[in-house]
C-alpha cells in the first residue's frame, strides 16, 4: 500500500506527514513508510523511517492498496510545465475531462528527476483554530526541495466520498521524499 496523509503522531511525538509505503505478505510487515516533521528548534524538515512494528496512521490518509501483482501501468512522461497547473492538477483535469460521468482514482509513484518542488510539512498541532486557507498556509512549513524526488500518493477526479463537504474539491494527496 502507498499513499500520503498524517503520520502517526502518538508514535512520533508531534504532528507529522506520513509517506506510506508498506507491504504485508505471508504475515510479515515490510515497513518502508517515512514520516516528515518540522524540527521545533530550527524549522528544518526531519525525515525518519518507521520500524516494522509501527503501522498506524492518524487523522487522515489516502491510500492505494493492491495485491502487488504485475499488470497494466499508466506511464506519464513530461519534460516541462506548459501551463499554470502543477503535475497532479494536470492529471486530475485530464481525468475529469475524459471520465465526466465516472469516478476514477489513481495511486502510485512518480519521480521528479530535475528541478524543484515546493512542498509543505505540517508543523506540530496548532494552538489556535485554523479557519481560513491563509491561516492554514501560515501554519504549514513550506520547503523548496531539489530533485531527485520520489512522490507517493493518490488522487480522484471527483469528491464523491466526502460529498458532504461544501466545497467539491477532489481528493488529492501526494507527498515527496
mmCIF file of C-alpha atoms in Angstrom:
data_model
loop_
_atom_site.group_PDB
_atom_site.id
_atom_site.type_symbol
_atom_site.label_atom_id
_atom_site.label_comp_id
_atom_site.label_asym_id
_atom_site.label_seq_id
_atom_site.Cartn_x
_atom_site.Cartn_y
_atom_site.Cartn_z
ATOM 1 C CA UNK A 1 0.000 0.000 0.000
ATOM 2 C CA UNK A 2 1.203 3.501 -0.810
ATOM 3 C CA UNK A 3 -0.231 6.900 -0.062
ATOM 4 C CA UNK A 4 0.045 10.129 1.809
ATOM 5 C CA UNK A 5 -1.523 11.743 4.831
ATOM 6 C CA UNK A 6 -0.996 12.366 8.506
ATOM 7 C CA UNK A 7 1.689 10.285 10.137
ATOM 8 C CA UNK A 8 1.371 8.530 13.499
ATOM 9 C CA UNK A 9 1.780 11.494 15.853
ATOM 10 C CA UNK A 10 1.331 9.364 19.018
ATOM 11 C CA UNK A 11 4.403 7.343 17.994
ATOM 12 C CA UNK A 12 6.456 10.277 16.648
ATOM 13 C CA UNK A 13 5.596 12.651 19.489
ATOM 14 C CA UNK A 14 4.496 15.548 17.267
ATOM 15 C CA UNK A 15 2.211 16.098 14.309
ATOM 16 C CA UNK A 16 3.833 14.820 11.116
ATOM 17 C CA UNK A 17 3.322 13.879 7.480
ATOM 18 C CA UNK A 18 3.051 10.207 6.564
ATOM 19 C CA UNK A 19 4.599 8.936 3.337
ATOM 20 C CA UNK A 20 3.036 5.496 3.352
ATOM 21 C CA UNK A 21 4.901 2.586 1.728
ATOM 22 C CA UNK A 22 4.003 -0.708 3.371
ATOM 23 C CA UNK A 23 3.742 -4.310 2.228
ATOM 24 C CA UNK A 24 2.308 -7.245 4.124
ATOM 25 C CA UNK A 25 2.992 -10.734 2.791
ATOM 26 C CA UNK A 26 2.785 -14.109 4.499
ATOM 27 C CA UNK A 27 2.016 -12.404 7.804
ATOM 28 C CA UNK A 28 5.168 -10.269 7.706
ATOM 29 C CA UNK A 29 5.315 -6.471 7.560
ATOM 30 C CA UNK A 30 7.805 -4.702 5.303
ATOM 31 C CA UNK A 31 7.528 -1.125 6.539
ATOM 32 C CA UNK A 32 9.203 1.440 4.291
ATOM 33 C CA UNK A 33 6.979 4.322 5.413
ATOM 34 C CA UNK A 34 8.675 7.653 6.036
ATOM 35 C CA UNK A 35 7.466 10.487 8.205
ATOM 36 C CA UNK A 36 8.403 14.137 7.843
ATOM 37 C CA UNK A 37 8.191 16.544 10.727
ATOM 38 C CA UNK A 38 9.329 20.084 11.437
ATOM 39 C CA UNK A 39 12.160 20.420 13.958
ATOM 40 C CA UNK A 40 10.747 22.681 16.655
ATOM 41 C CA UNK A 41 14.172 24.232 17.325
ATOM 42 C CA UNK A 42 15.293 25.296 13.840
ATOM 43 C CA UNK A 43 12.288 24.687 11.498
ATOM 44 C CA UNK A 44 14.261 22.186 9.387
ATOM 45 C CA UNK A 45 12.464 19.200 7.910
ATOM 46 C CA UNK A 46 13.333 15.896 9.559
ATOM 47 C CA UNK A 47 12.598 12.592 7.865
ATOM 48 C CA UNK A 48 12.554 9.198 9.563
ATOM 49 C CA UNK A 49 11.700 5.647 8.502
ATOM 50 C CA UNK A 50 9.161 3.843 10.664
ATOM 51 C CA UNK A 51 10.019 0.425 12.108
ATOM 52 C CA UNK A 52 8.076 -2.686 11.071
ATOM 53 C CA UNK A 53 6.309 -2.601 14.444
ATOM 54 C CA UNK A 54 4.668 0.800 13.752
ATOM 55 C CA UNK A 55 1.808 0.502 11.256
ATOM 56 C CA UNK A 56 -0.627 3.185 12.409
ATOM 57 C CA UNK A 57 -1.593 6.486 10.827
ATOM 58 C CA UNK A 58 -3.502 9.396 12.333
ATOM 59 C CA UNK A 59 -6.281 11.786 11.399
ATOM 60 C CA UNK A 60 -6.454 11.233 7.627
ATOM 61 C CA UNK A 61 -4.630 9.215 4.997
ATOM 62 C CA UNK A 62 -5.427 8.414 1.365
ATOM 63 C CA UNK A 63 -4.146 5.028 0.218
ATOM 64 C CA UNK A 64 -3.744 2.880 -2.872
ATOM 65 C CA UNK A 65 -3.950 -0.747 -1.838
ATOM 66 C CA UNK A 66 -3.071 -3.504 -4.293
ATOM 67 C CA UNK A 67 -2.008 -7.117 -4.308
ATOM 68 C CA UNK A 68 1.297 -6.105 -5.882
ATOM 69 C CA UNK A 69 0.797 -8.312 -8.909
ATOM 70 C CA UNK A 70 2.087 -7.315 -12.358
ATOM 71 C CA UNK A 71 -0.437 -5.594 -14.586
ATOM 72 C CA UNK A 72 -1.121 -2.593 -16.746
ATOM 73 C CA UNK A 73 0.588 0.619 -15.721
ATOM 74 C CA UNK A 74 -0.208 4.175 -16.692
ATOM 75 C CA UNK A 75 3.106 5.826 -17.511
ATOM 76 C CA UNK A 76 3.180 9.607 -17.820
ATOM 77 C CA UNK A 77 6.330 11.281 -19.116
ATOM 78 C CA UNK A 78 6.718 15.055 -19.071
ATOM 79 C CA UNK A 79 9.586 17.406 -19.797
ATOM 80 C CA UNK A 80 8.346 20.792 -18.614
ATOM 81 C CA UNK A 81 5.317 22.666 -17.388
ATOM 82 C CA UNK A 82 3.343 24.344 -20.178
ATOM 83 C CA UNK A 83 0.505 25.815 -18.136
ATOM 84 C CA UNK A 84 -0.290 27.168 -14.722
ATOM 85 C CA UNK A 85 -1.317 23.851 -13.172
ATOM 86 C CA UNK A 86 1.053 21.586 -11.320
ATOM 87 C CA UNK A 87 1.644 17.981 -12.396
ATOM 88 C CA UNK A 88 -1.053 16.448 -10.193
ATOM 89 C CA UNK A 89 -3.681 19.079 -11.083
ATOM 90 C CA UNK A 90 -2.970 18.459 -14.775
ATOM 91 C CA UNK A 91 -3.539 14.717 -14.390
ATOM 92 C CA UNK A 92 -6.713 15.320 -12.384
ATOM 93 C CA UNK A 93 -8.114 17.704 -15.013
ATOM 94 C CA UNK A 94 -7.392 15.141 -17.732
ATOM 95 C CA UNK A 95 -9.301 12.520 -15.751
ATOM 96 C CA UNK A 96 -12.207 14.920 -15.231
ATOM 97 C CA UNK A 97 -12.319 15.656 -18.952
ATOM 98 C CA UNK A 98 -12.020 12.034 -20.068
ATOM 99 C CA UNK A 99 -14.315 10.493 -17.447
ATOM 100 C CA UNK A 100 -17.083 13.041 -16.864
ATOM 101 C CA UNK A 101 -19.651 10.511 -15.654
ATOM 102 C CA UNK A 102 -17.339 8.149 -13.787
ATOM 103 C CA UNK A 103 -15.305 8.364 -10.632
ATOM 104 C CA UNK A 104 -11.691 7.487 -11.353
ATOM 105 C CA UNK A 105 -8.928 7.190 -8.812
ATOM 106 C CA UNK A 106 -5.214 6.793 -9.371
ATOM 107 C CA UNK A 107 -2.446 5.976 -6.991
ATOM 108 C CA UNK A 108 1.195 5.296 -7.286
ATOM 109 C CA UNK A 109 4.619 6.798 -7.596
ATOM 110 C CA UNK A 110 6.244 9.463 -9.696
ATOM 111 C CA UNK A 111 9.813 10.695 -9.860
ATOM 112 C CA UNK A 112 10.911 14.292 -10.257
ATOM 113 C CA UNK A 113 14.298 13.936 -11.980
ATOM 114 C CA UNK A 114 15.153 17.623 -12.432
ATOM 115 C CA UNK A 115 14.119 20.929 -10.951
ATOM 116 C CA UNK A 116 12.496 21.797 -7.647
ATOM 117 C CA UNK A 117 9.166 21.260 -5.952
ATOM 118 C CA UNK A 118 7.523 23.381 -3.282
ATOM 119 C CA UNK A 119 6.274 21.006 -0.599
ATOM 120 C CA UNK A 120 4.789 21.512 2.837
ATOM 121 C CA UNK A 121 5.307 19.668 6.089
ATOM 122 C CA UNK A 122 2.748 20.059 8.865
ATOM 123 C CA UNK A 123 4.063 21.696 11.995
ATOM 124 C CA UNK A 124 3.006 20.376 15.384
ATOM 125 C CA UNK A 125 -0.687 20.844 16.120
ATOM 126 C CA UNK A 126 -1.809 24.470 16.028
ATOM 127 C CA UNK A 127 -2.655 26.021 19.380
ATOM 128 C CA UNK A 128 -5.396 28.103 17.748
ATOM 129 C CA UNK A 129 -8.227 27.177 15.415
ATOM 130 C CA UNK A 130 -7.384 27.286 11.693
ATOM 131 C CA UNK A 131 -10.381 28.628 9.780
ATOM 132 C CA UNK A 132 -9.024 30.098 6.545
ATOM 133 C CA UNK A 133 -6.659 28.984 3.817
ATOM 134 C CA UNK A 134 -4.365 31.881 4.736
ATOM 135 C CA UNK A 135 -4.178 30.648 8.343
ATOM 136 C CA UNK A 136 -3.508 27.133 7.080
ATOM 137 C CA UNK A 137 -0.666 28.307 4.824
ATOM 138 C CA UNK A 138 0.842 30.315 7.689
ATOM 139 C CA UNK A 139 0.759 27.232 9.935
ATOM 140 C CA UNK A 140 2.295 24.866 7.356
ATOM 141 C CA UNK A 141 6.056 24.979 6.815
ATOM 142 C CA UNK A 142 6.986 25.134 3.114
ATOM 143 C CA UNK A 143 10.270 23.916 1.653
ATOM 144 C CA UNK A 144 11.736 24.149 -1.852
ATOM 145 C CA UNK A 145 13.031 20.638 -2.427
ATOM 146 C CA UNK A 146 15.508 19.791 -5.171
ATOM 147 C CA UNK A 147 15.374 16.751 -7.444
ATOM 148 C CA UNK A 148 15.649 13.863 -7.417
ATOM 149 C CA UNK A 149 12.394 13.411 -5.515
ATOM 150 C CA UNK A 150 10.022 10.473 -5.299
ATOM 151 C CA UNK A 151 6.320 11.125 -4.720
ATOM 152 C CA UNK A 152 3.783 8.640 -3.380
ATOM 153 C CA UNK A 153 0.092 9.309 -3.361
ATOM 154 C CA UNK A 154 -3.435 9.125 -4.651
ATOM 155 C CA UNK A 155 -5.921 11.340 -6.450
ATOM 156 C CA UNK A 156 -9.528 11.186 -7.608
ATOM 157 C CA UNK A 157 -11.325 13.110 -10.319
ATOM 158 C CA UNK A 158 -14.350 13.733 -8.059
ATOM 159 C CA UNK A 159 -15.054 14.107 -4.375
ATOM 160 C CA UNK A 160 -17.849 11.543 -4.057
ATOM 161 C CA UNK A 161 -16.522 10.101 -0.811
ATOM 162 C CA UNK A 162 -16.621 13.417 1.020
ATOM 163 C CA UNK A 163 -19.753 14.735 -0.702
ATOM 164 C CA UNK A 164 -20.990 16.362 2.499
ATOM 165 C CA UNK A 165 -18.220 18.955 2.312
ATOM 166 C CA UNK A 166 -19.345 22.301 0.974
ATOM 167 C CA UNK A 167 -16.506 22.647 -1.494
ATOM 168 C CA UNK A 168 -16.294 19.938 -4.127
ATOM 169 C CA UNK A 169 -12.507 19.754 -4.141
ATOM 170 C CA UNK A 170 -11.219 16.417 -5.425
ATOM 171 C CA UNK A 171 -9.218 14.230 -3.106
ATOM 172 C CA UNK A 172 -5.546 14.790 -3.793
ATOM 173 C CA UNK A 173 -2.778 13.583 -1.545
ATOM 174 C CA UNK A 174 0.845 13.408 -2.700
ATOM 175 C CA UNK A 175 3.971 13.656 -0.617
ATOM 176 C CA UNK A 176 7.540 13.949 -1.847
ATOM 177 C CA UNK A 177 10.525 12.344 -0.166
#
